[in-house]
Short mmCIF file of C-alpha atoms in Angstrom, two decimals:
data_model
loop_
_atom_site.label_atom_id
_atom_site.label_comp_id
_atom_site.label_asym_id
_atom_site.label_seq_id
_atom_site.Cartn_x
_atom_site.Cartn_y
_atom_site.Cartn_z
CA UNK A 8 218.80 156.31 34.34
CA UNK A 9 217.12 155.54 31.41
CA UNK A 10 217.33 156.88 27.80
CA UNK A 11 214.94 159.37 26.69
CA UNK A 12 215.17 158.61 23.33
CA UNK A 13 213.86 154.87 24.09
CA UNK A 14 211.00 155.97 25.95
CA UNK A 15 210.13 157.82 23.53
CA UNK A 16 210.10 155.37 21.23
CA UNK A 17 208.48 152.79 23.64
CA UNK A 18 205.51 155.64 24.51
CA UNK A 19 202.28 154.56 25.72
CA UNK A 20 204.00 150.92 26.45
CA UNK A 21 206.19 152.74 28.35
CA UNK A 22 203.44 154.51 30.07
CA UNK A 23 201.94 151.21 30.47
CA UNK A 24 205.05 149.30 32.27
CA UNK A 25 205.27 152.34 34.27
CA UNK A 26 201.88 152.61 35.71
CA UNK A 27 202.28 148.88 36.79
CA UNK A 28 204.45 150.01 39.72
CA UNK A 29 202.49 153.09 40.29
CA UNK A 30 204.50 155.35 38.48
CA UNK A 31 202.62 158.20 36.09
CA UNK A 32 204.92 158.80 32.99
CA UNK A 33 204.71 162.09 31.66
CA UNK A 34 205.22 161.55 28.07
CA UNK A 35 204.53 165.00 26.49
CA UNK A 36 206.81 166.02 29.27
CA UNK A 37 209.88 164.15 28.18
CA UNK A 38 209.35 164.83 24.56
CA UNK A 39 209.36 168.59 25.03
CA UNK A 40 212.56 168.33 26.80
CA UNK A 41 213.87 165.91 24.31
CA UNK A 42 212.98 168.04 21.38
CA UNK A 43 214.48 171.43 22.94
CA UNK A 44 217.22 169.38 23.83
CA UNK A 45 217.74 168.22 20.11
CA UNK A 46 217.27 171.78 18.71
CA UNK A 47 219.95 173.72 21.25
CA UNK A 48 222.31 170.97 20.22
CA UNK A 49 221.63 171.74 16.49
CA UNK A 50 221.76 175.73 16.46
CA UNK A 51 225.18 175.63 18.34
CA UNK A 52 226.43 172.94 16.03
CA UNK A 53 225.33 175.17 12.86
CA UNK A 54 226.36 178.46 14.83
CA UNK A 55 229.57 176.64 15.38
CA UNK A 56 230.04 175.83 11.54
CA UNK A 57 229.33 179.68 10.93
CA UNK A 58 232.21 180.81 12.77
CA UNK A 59 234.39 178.42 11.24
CA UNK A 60 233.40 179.74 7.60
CA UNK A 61 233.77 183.02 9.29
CA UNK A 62 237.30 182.42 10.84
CA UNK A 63 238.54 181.26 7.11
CA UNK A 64 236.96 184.30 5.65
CA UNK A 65 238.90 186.83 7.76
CA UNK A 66 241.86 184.85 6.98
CA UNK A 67 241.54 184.95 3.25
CA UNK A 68 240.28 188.51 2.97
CA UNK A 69 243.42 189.59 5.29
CA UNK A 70 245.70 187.70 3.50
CA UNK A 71 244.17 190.01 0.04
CA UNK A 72 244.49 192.87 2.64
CA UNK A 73 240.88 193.78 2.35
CA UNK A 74 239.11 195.11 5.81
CA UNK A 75 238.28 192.41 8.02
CA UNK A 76 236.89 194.79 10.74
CA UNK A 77 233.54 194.11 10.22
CA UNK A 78 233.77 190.01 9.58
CA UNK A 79 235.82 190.20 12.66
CA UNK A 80 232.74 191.46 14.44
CA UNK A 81 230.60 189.17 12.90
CA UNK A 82 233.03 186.43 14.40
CA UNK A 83 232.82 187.98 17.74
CA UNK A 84 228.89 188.00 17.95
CA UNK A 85 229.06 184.56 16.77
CA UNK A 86 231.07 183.18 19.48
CA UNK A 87 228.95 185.16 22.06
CA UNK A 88 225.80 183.39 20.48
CA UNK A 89 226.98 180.25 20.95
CA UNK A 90 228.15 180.77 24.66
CA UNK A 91 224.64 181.39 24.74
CA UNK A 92 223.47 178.59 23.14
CA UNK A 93 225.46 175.92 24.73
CA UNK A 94 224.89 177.52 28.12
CA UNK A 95 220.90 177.40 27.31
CA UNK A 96 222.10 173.28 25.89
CA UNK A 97 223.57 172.45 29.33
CA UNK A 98 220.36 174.12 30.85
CA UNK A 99 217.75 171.76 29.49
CA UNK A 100 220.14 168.48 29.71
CA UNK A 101 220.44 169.51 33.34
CA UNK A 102 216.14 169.75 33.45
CA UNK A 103 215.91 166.72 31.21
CA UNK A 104 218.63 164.43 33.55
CA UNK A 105 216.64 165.42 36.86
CA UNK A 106 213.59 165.00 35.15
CA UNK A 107 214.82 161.20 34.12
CA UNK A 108 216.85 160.59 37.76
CA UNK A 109 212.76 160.67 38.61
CA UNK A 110 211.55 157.51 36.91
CA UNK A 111 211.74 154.08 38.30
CA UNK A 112 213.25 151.20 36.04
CA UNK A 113 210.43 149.48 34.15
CA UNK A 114 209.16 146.11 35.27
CA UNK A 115 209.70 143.33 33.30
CA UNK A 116 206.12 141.76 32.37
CA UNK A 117 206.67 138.39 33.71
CA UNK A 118 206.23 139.99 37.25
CA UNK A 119 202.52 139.85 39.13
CA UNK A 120 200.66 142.98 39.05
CA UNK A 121 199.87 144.04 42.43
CA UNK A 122 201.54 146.75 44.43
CA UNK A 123 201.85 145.31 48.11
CA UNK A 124 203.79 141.12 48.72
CA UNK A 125 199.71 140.79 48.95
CA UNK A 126 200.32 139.86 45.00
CA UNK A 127 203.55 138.36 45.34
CA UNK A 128 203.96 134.86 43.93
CA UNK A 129 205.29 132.32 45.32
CA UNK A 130 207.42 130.28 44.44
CA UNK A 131 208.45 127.50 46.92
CA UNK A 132 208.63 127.08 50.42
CA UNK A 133 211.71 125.00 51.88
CA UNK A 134 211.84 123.40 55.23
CA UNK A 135 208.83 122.50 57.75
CA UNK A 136 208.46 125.28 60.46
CA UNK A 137 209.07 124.18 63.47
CA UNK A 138 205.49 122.82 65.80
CA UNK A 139 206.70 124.00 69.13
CA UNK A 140 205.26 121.73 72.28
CA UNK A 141 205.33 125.50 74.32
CA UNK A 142 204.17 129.14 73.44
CA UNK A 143 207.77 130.59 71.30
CA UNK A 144 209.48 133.56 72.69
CA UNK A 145 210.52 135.96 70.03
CA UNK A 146 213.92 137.03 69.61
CA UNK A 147 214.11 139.88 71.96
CA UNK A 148 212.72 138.45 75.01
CA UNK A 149 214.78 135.03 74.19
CA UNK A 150 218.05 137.53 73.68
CA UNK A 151 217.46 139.51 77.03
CA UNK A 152 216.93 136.72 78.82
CA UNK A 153 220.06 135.27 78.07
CA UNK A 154 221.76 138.50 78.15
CA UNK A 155 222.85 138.74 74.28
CA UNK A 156 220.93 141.36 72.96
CA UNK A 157 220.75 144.82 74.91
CA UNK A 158 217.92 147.11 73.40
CA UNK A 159 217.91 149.14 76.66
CA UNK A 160 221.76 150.60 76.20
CA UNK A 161 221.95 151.17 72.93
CA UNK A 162 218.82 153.54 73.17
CA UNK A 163 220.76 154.84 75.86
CA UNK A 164 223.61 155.50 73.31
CA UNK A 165 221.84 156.14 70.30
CA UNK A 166 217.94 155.95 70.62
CA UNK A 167 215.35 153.64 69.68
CA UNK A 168 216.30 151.22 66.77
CA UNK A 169 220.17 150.28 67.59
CA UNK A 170 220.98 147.08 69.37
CA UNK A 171 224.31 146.68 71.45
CA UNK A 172 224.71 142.88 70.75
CA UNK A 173 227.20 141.42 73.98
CA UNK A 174 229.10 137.94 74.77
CA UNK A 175 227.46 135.29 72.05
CA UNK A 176 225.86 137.64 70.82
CA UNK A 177 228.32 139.46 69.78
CA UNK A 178 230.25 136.16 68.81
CA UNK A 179 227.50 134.99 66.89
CA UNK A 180 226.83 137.91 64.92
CA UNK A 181 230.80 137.39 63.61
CA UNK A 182 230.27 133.82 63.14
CA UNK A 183 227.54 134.57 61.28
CA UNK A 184 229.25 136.67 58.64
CA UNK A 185 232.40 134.77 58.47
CA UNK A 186 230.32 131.46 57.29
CA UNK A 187 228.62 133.24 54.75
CA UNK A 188 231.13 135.03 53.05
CA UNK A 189 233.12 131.41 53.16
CA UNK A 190 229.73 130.24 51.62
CA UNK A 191 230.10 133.19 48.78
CA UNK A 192 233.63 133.44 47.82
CA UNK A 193 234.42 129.54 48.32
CA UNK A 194 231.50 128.07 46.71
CA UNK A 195 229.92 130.85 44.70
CA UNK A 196 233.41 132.54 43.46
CA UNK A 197 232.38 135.66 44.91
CA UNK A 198 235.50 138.01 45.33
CA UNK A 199 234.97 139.93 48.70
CA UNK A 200 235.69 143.22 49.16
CA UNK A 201 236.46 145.81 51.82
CA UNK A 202 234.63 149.21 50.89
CA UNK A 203 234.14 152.89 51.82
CA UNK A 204 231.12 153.26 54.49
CA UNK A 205 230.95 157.02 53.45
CA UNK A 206 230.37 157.83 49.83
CA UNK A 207 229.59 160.60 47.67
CA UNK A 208 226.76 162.23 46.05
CA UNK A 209 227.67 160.75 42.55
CA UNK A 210 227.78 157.40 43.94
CA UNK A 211 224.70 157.53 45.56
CA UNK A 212 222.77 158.35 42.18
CA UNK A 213 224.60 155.52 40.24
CA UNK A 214 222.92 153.31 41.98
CA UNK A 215 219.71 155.37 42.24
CA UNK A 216 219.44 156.22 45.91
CA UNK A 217 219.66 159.97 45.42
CA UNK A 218 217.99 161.81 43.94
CA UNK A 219 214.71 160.64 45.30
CA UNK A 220 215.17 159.42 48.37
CA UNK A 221 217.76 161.25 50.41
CA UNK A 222 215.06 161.21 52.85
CA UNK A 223 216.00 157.63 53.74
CA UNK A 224 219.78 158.16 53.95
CA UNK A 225 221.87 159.59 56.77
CA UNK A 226 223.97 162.66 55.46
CA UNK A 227 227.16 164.31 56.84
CA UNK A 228 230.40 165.83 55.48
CA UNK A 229 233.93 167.10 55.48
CA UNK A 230 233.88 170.65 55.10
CA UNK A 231 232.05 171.68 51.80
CA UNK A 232 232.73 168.06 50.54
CA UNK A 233 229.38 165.89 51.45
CA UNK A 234 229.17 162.49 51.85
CA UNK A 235 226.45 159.83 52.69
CA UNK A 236 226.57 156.29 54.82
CA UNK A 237 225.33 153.44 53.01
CA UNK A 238 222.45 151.73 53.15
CA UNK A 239 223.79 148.84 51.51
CA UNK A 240 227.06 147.23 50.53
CA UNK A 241 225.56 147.22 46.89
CA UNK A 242 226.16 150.90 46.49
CA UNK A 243 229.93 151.19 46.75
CA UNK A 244 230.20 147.56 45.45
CA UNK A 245 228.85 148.53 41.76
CA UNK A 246 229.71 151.95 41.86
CA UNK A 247 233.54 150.43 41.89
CA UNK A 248 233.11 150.30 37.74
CA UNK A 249 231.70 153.65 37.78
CA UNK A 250 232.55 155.45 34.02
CA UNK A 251 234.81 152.21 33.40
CA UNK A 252 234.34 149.88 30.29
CA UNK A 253 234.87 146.22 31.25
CA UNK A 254 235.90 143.47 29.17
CA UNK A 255 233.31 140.86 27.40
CA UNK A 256 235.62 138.26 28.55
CA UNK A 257 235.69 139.31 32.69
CA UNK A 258 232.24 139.42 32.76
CA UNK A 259 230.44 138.26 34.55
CA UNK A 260 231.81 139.78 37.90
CA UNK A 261 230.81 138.49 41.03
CA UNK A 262 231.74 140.56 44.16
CA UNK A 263 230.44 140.57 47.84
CA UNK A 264 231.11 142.69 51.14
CA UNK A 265 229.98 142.64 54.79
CA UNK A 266 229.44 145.99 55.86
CA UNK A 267 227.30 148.08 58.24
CA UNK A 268 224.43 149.37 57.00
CA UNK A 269 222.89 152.88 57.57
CA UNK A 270 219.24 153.64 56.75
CA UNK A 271 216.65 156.36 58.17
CA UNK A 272 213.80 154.14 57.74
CA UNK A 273 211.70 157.48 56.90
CA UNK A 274 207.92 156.60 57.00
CA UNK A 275 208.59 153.24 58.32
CA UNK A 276 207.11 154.60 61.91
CA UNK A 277 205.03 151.89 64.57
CA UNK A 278 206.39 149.42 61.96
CA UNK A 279 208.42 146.15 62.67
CA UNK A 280 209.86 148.25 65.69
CA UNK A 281 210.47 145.85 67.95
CA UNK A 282 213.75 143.83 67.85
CA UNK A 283 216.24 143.70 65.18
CA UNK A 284 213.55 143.76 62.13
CA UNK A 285 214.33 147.28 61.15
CA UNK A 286 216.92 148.86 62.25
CA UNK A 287 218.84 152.14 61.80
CA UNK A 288 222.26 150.17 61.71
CA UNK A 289 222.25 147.12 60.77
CA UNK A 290 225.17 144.36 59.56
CA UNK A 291 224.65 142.77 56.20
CA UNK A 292 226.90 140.58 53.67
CA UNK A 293 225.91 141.55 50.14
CA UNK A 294 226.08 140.06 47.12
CA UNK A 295 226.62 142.47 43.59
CA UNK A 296 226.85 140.70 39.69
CA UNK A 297 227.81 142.91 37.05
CA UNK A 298 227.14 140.57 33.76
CA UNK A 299 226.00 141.24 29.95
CA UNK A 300 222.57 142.38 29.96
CA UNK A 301 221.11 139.08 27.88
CA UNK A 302 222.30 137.33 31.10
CA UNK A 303 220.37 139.33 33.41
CA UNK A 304 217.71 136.76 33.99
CA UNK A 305 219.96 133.34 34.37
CA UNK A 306 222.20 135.65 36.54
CA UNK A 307 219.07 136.66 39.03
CA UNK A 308 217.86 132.77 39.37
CA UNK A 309 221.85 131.88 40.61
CA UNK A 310 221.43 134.80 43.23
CA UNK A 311 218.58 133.24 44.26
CA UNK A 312 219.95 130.24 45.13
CA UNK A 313 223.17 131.65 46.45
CA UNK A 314 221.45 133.12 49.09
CA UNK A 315 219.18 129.97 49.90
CA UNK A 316 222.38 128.32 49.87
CA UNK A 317 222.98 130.05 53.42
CA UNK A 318 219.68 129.29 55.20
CA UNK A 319 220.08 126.19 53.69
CA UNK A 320 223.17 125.83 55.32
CA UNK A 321 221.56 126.91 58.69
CA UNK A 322 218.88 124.67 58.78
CA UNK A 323 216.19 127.88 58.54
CA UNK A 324 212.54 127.10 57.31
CA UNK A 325 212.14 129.98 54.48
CA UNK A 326 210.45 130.36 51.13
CA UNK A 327 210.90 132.46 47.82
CA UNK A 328 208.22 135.01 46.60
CA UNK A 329 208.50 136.82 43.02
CA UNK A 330 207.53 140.28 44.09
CA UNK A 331 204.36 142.28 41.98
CA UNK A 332 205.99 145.52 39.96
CA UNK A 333 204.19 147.86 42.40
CA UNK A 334 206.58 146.27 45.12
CA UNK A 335 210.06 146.53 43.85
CA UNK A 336 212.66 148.65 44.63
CA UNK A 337 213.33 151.90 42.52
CA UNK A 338 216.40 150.24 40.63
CA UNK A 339 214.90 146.86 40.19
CA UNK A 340 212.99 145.60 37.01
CA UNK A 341 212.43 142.06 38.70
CA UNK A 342 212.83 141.16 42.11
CA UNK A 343 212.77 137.57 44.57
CA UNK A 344 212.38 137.73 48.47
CA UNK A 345 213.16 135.06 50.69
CA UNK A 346 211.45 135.06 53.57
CA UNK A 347 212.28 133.18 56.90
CA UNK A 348 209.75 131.64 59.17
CA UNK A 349 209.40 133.68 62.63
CA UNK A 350 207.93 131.08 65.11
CA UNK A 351 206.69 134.51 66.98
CA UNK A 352 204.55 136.14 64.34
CA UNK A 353 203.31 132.61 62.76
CA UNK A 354 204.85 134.21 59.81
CA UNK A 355 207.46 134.53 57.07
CA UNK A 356 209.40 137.86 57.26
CA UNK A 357 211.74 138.85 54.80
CA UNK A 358 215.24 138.05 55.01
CA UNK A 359 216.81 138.70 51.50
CA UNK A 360 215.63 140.87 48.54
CA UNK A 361 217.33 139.55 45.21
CA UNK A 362 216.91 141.91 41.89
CA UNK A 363 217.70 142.57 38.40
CA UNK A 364 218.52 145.86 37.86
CA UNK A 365 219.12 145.37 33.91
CA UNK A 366 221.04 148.31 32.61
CA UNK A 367 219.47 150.72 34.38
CA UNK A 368 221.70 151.17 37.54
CA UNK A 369 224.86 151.28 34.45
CA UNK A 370 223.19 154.05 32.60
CA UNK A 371 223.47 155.98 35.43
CA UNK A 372 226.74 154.98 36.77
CA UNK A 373 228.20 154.82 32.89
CA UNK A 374 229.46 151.25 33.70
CA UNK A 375 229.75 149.36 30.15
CA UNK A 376 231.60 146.56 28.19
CA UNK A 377 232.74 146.16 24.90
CA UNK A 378 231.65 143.35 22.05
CA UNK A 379 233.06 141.60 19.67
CA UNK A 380 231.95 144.49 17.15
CA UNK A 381 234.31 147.28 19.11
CA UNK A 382 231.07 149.62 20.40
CA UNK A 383 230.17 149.43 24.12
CA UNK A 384 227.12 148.91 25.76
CA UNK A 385 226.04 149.43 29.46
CA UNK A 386 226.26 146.16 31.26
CA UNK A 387 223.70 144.82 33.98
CA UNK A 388 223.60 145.01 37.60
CA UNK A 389 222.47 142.78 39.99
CA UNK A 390 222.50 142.61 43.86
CA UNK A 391 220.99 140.79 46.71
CA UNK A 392 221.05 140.31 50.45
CA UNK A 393 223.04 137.32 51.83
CA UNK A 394 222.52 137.52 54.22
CA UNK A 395 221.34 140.18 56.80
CA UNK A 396 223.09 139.34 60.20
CA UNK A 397 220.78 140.62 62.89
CA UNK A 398 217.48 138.70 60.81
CA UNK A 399 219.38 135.42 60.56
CA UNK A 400 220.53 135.87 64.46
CA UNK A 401 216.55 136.69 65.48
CA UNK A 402 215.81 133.79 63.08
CA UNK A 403 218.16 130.73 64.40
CA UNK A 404 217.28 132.18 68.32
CA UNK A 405 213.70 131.61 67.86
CA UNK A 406 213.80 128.76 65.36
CA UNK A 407 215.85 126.71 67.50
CA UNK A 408 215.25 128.11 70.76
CA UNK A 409 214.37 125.14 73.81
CA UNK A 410 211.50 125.41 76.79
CA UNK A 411 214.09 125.59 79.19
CA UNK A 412 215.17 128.74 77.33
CA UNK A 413 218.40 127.58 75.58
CA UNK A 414 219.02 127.67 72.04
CA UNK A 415 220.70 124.78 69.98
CA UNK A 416 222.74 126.22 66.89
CA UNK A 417 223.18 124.23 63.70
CA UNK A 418 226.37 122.39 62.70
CA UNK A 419 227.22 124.75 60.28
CA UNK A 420 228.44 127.66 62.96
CA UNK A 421 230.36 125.17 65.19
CA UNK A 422 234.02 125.52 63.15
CA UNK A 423 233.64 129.47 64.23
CA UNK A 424 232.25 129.49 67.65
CA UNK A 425 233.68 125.86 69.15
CA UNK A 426 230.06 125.53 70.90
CA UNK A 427 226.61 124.35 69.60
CA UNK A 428 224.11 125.48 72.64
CA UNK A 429 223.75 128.12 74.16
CA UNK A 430 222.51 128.37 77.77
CA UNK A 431 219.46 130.08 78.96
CA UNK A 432 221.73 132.09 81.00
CA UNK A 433 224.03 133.42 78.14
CA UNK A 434 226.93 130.93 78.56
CA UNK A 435 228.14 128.86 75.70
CA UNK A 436 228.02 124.87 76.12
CA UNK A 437 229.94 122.39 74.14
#
């Protein structure tokens, strides 16, 4: 959440950054609340004072044994007034935090303008997509063939947009996870984590998923106590500093999860439907850095290449695209997607979405360290994708998939599945 006061001060720049990712500031807005804000806070802190002059007044004049029936009255008015005032205080804070909850981080000016990856930028590609000598399946009719991926039963079970993965499938899918969180916590010092799949309210708007779009989140509850499934690892992962102050000399902390991941995909309709591209559950190791805000930038670029690191390590033809401010996440104030190469679509499809969150994410979760000096600031927050496992598992099937239907896995997976190829039929071969 962002401070009013700064806004303020930034005005039609901040109006400016704002309208770069589509985002209409209303300035006069803010500083009404701000100002009512600032005067409720300053009656009840004068009305306050009163009653204290008042309280030592009916001492003294009872201690002289003078009437204090009418400064007693006085005292009682007083403290009614300021019940008033401080209830009329919490009143506007409430207005001015939802009104704040609203506004998207700003962009930082070194990304593209642009509002669609239309404007993106890119910024390398690795690897030489594969020239096929036959026409490329795609990953569902390569999965179904072989009997791996079942789209038919877990509509069945669920409805459309689940996958029941079965055999290698499902083998692969652990494989997959198990060599990247080696690749994060052995080589990256990543500490993993095993985290809550249900969360709260609060935790949800640290990380800026509620208020504004609860529309994309799947709700449910104990009793009167309600509680959301994640859409990402990233949300219980940052919120575990939540209204904590951590050290200068921990930071910065480096912490990743693999975790199911729950998302409504509201307004995502006829789009990217087919397969494992968008899904309502999905599997995904994350990646979260909690650092000193100077470090934000440095901190975003070794993301980066922490996930690469893992198509890298698979062999995968992707490339890197700086995304334009109209394009970011809500929480984001610059943001990299890698993209994989889809031999189906001709294509690169993303695969990982890296951002820097600066402090906005803290303000709102009240997650801070303390300098040298003794005062605390918020830290910075950083997360990232690495990786997805159903988009690498449709990406090494059709990236390495053979005419006679098999598929031949890198090196890299062989220590977790004892098997390289798998056979057009399903079965694993040495």
């Amino acid at each position: 959440m962002h401070d009013a006061r700064a806004l303020i001060d930034l005005g039609p720049e901040a109006v400016r950054k704002l309208a770069r990712r589509g985002y209409t500031l209303d300035l006069s807005s803010l500083e009404s609340l701000q100002s009512r804000r600032v005067q409720s806070i300053r009656s009840a802190e004068e009305m306050r004072a009163d009653a204290k002059r008042v309280a030592k007044d009916v001492q003294r004049t009872a201690k002289e044994g003078g009437d204090i029936s009418d400064l007693k009255e006085h005292a009682r008015k007083l403290k009614e007034q300021i019940r008033d005032v401080e209830a009329e205080q919490e009143s506007i804070q409430q207005e001015l935090d939802r009104f704040l909850l609203e506004i998207p981080n700003l962009p930082l000016d070194a990304t593209p303008d642009g509002d669609s990856e239309e404007f993106a930028t890119e910024i390398r590609k690795v690897g030489t997509p594969q020239a096929f000598s036959f026409e490329p399946k795609d990953h569902v009719d390569l999965g179904e063939a072989m009997g791996i991926l079942d789209f038919t039963r877990a509509t069945k079970l669920s409805g459309p947009r689940f996958t029941v993965t079965r055999g290698v499938g499902a083998e692969l899918e652990r494989a997959l996870a198990s060599l990247f969180l080696a690749i994060h916590t052995r080589r990256h010092g990543y500490v993993e984590h095993g985290v809550p799949f249900l969360v709260t309210p609060a935790t949800m708007t640290g990380t800026g998923q509620l208020p504004k779009f609860e529309e994309d989140l799947f709700k449910t509850g104990v009793a009167e106590r309600p509680l959301y499934l994640i859409p990402t690892a990233e949300v219980p992962l940052t919120n575990l500093y939540a209204d904590e102050i951590i050290p200068a000399r921990e930071l910065p902390l480096a912490l990743t999860a693999h975790t199911p991941c729950f998302r409504s995909e509201a307004g995502s309709y006829g789009r990217d439907t087919r397969g494992v591209l968008r899904q309502h559950q999905f599997a995904k190791v994350e990646m979260v850095r909690l650092c000193a805000a100077e470090e934000s930038q440095q901190e975003l670029l070794a993301m980066v290449g922490h996930a690469e690191a893992c198509l890298k390590e698979l062999g995968l033809a992707y490339r890197v695209i700086l995304l334009p401010a109209g394009d970011m996440g809500f929480s984001a104030q610059m943001t990299y997607d890698i993209e994989v190469w889809l031999p189906s679509q001709n294509t690169y499809r993303e695969i990982s979405s890296v951002s820097d969150c600066g402090t906005f994410q803290a303000r709102r979760a009240n997650i801070r360290t303390r300098g040298a000096d003794g005062k605390t600031t918020p830290v910075a927050t950083l997360n990232g994708s690495g990786l997805p496992i159903g988009r690498t598992l449709a990406a090494l099937l059709e990236q390495n998939q053979q005419e006679d239907g098999s598929v031949i896995l890198p090196e890299a997976l062989a220590p977790y599945l004892g098997y390289r190829r798998i056979s057009a039929d399903g079965t694993p071969q040495e």
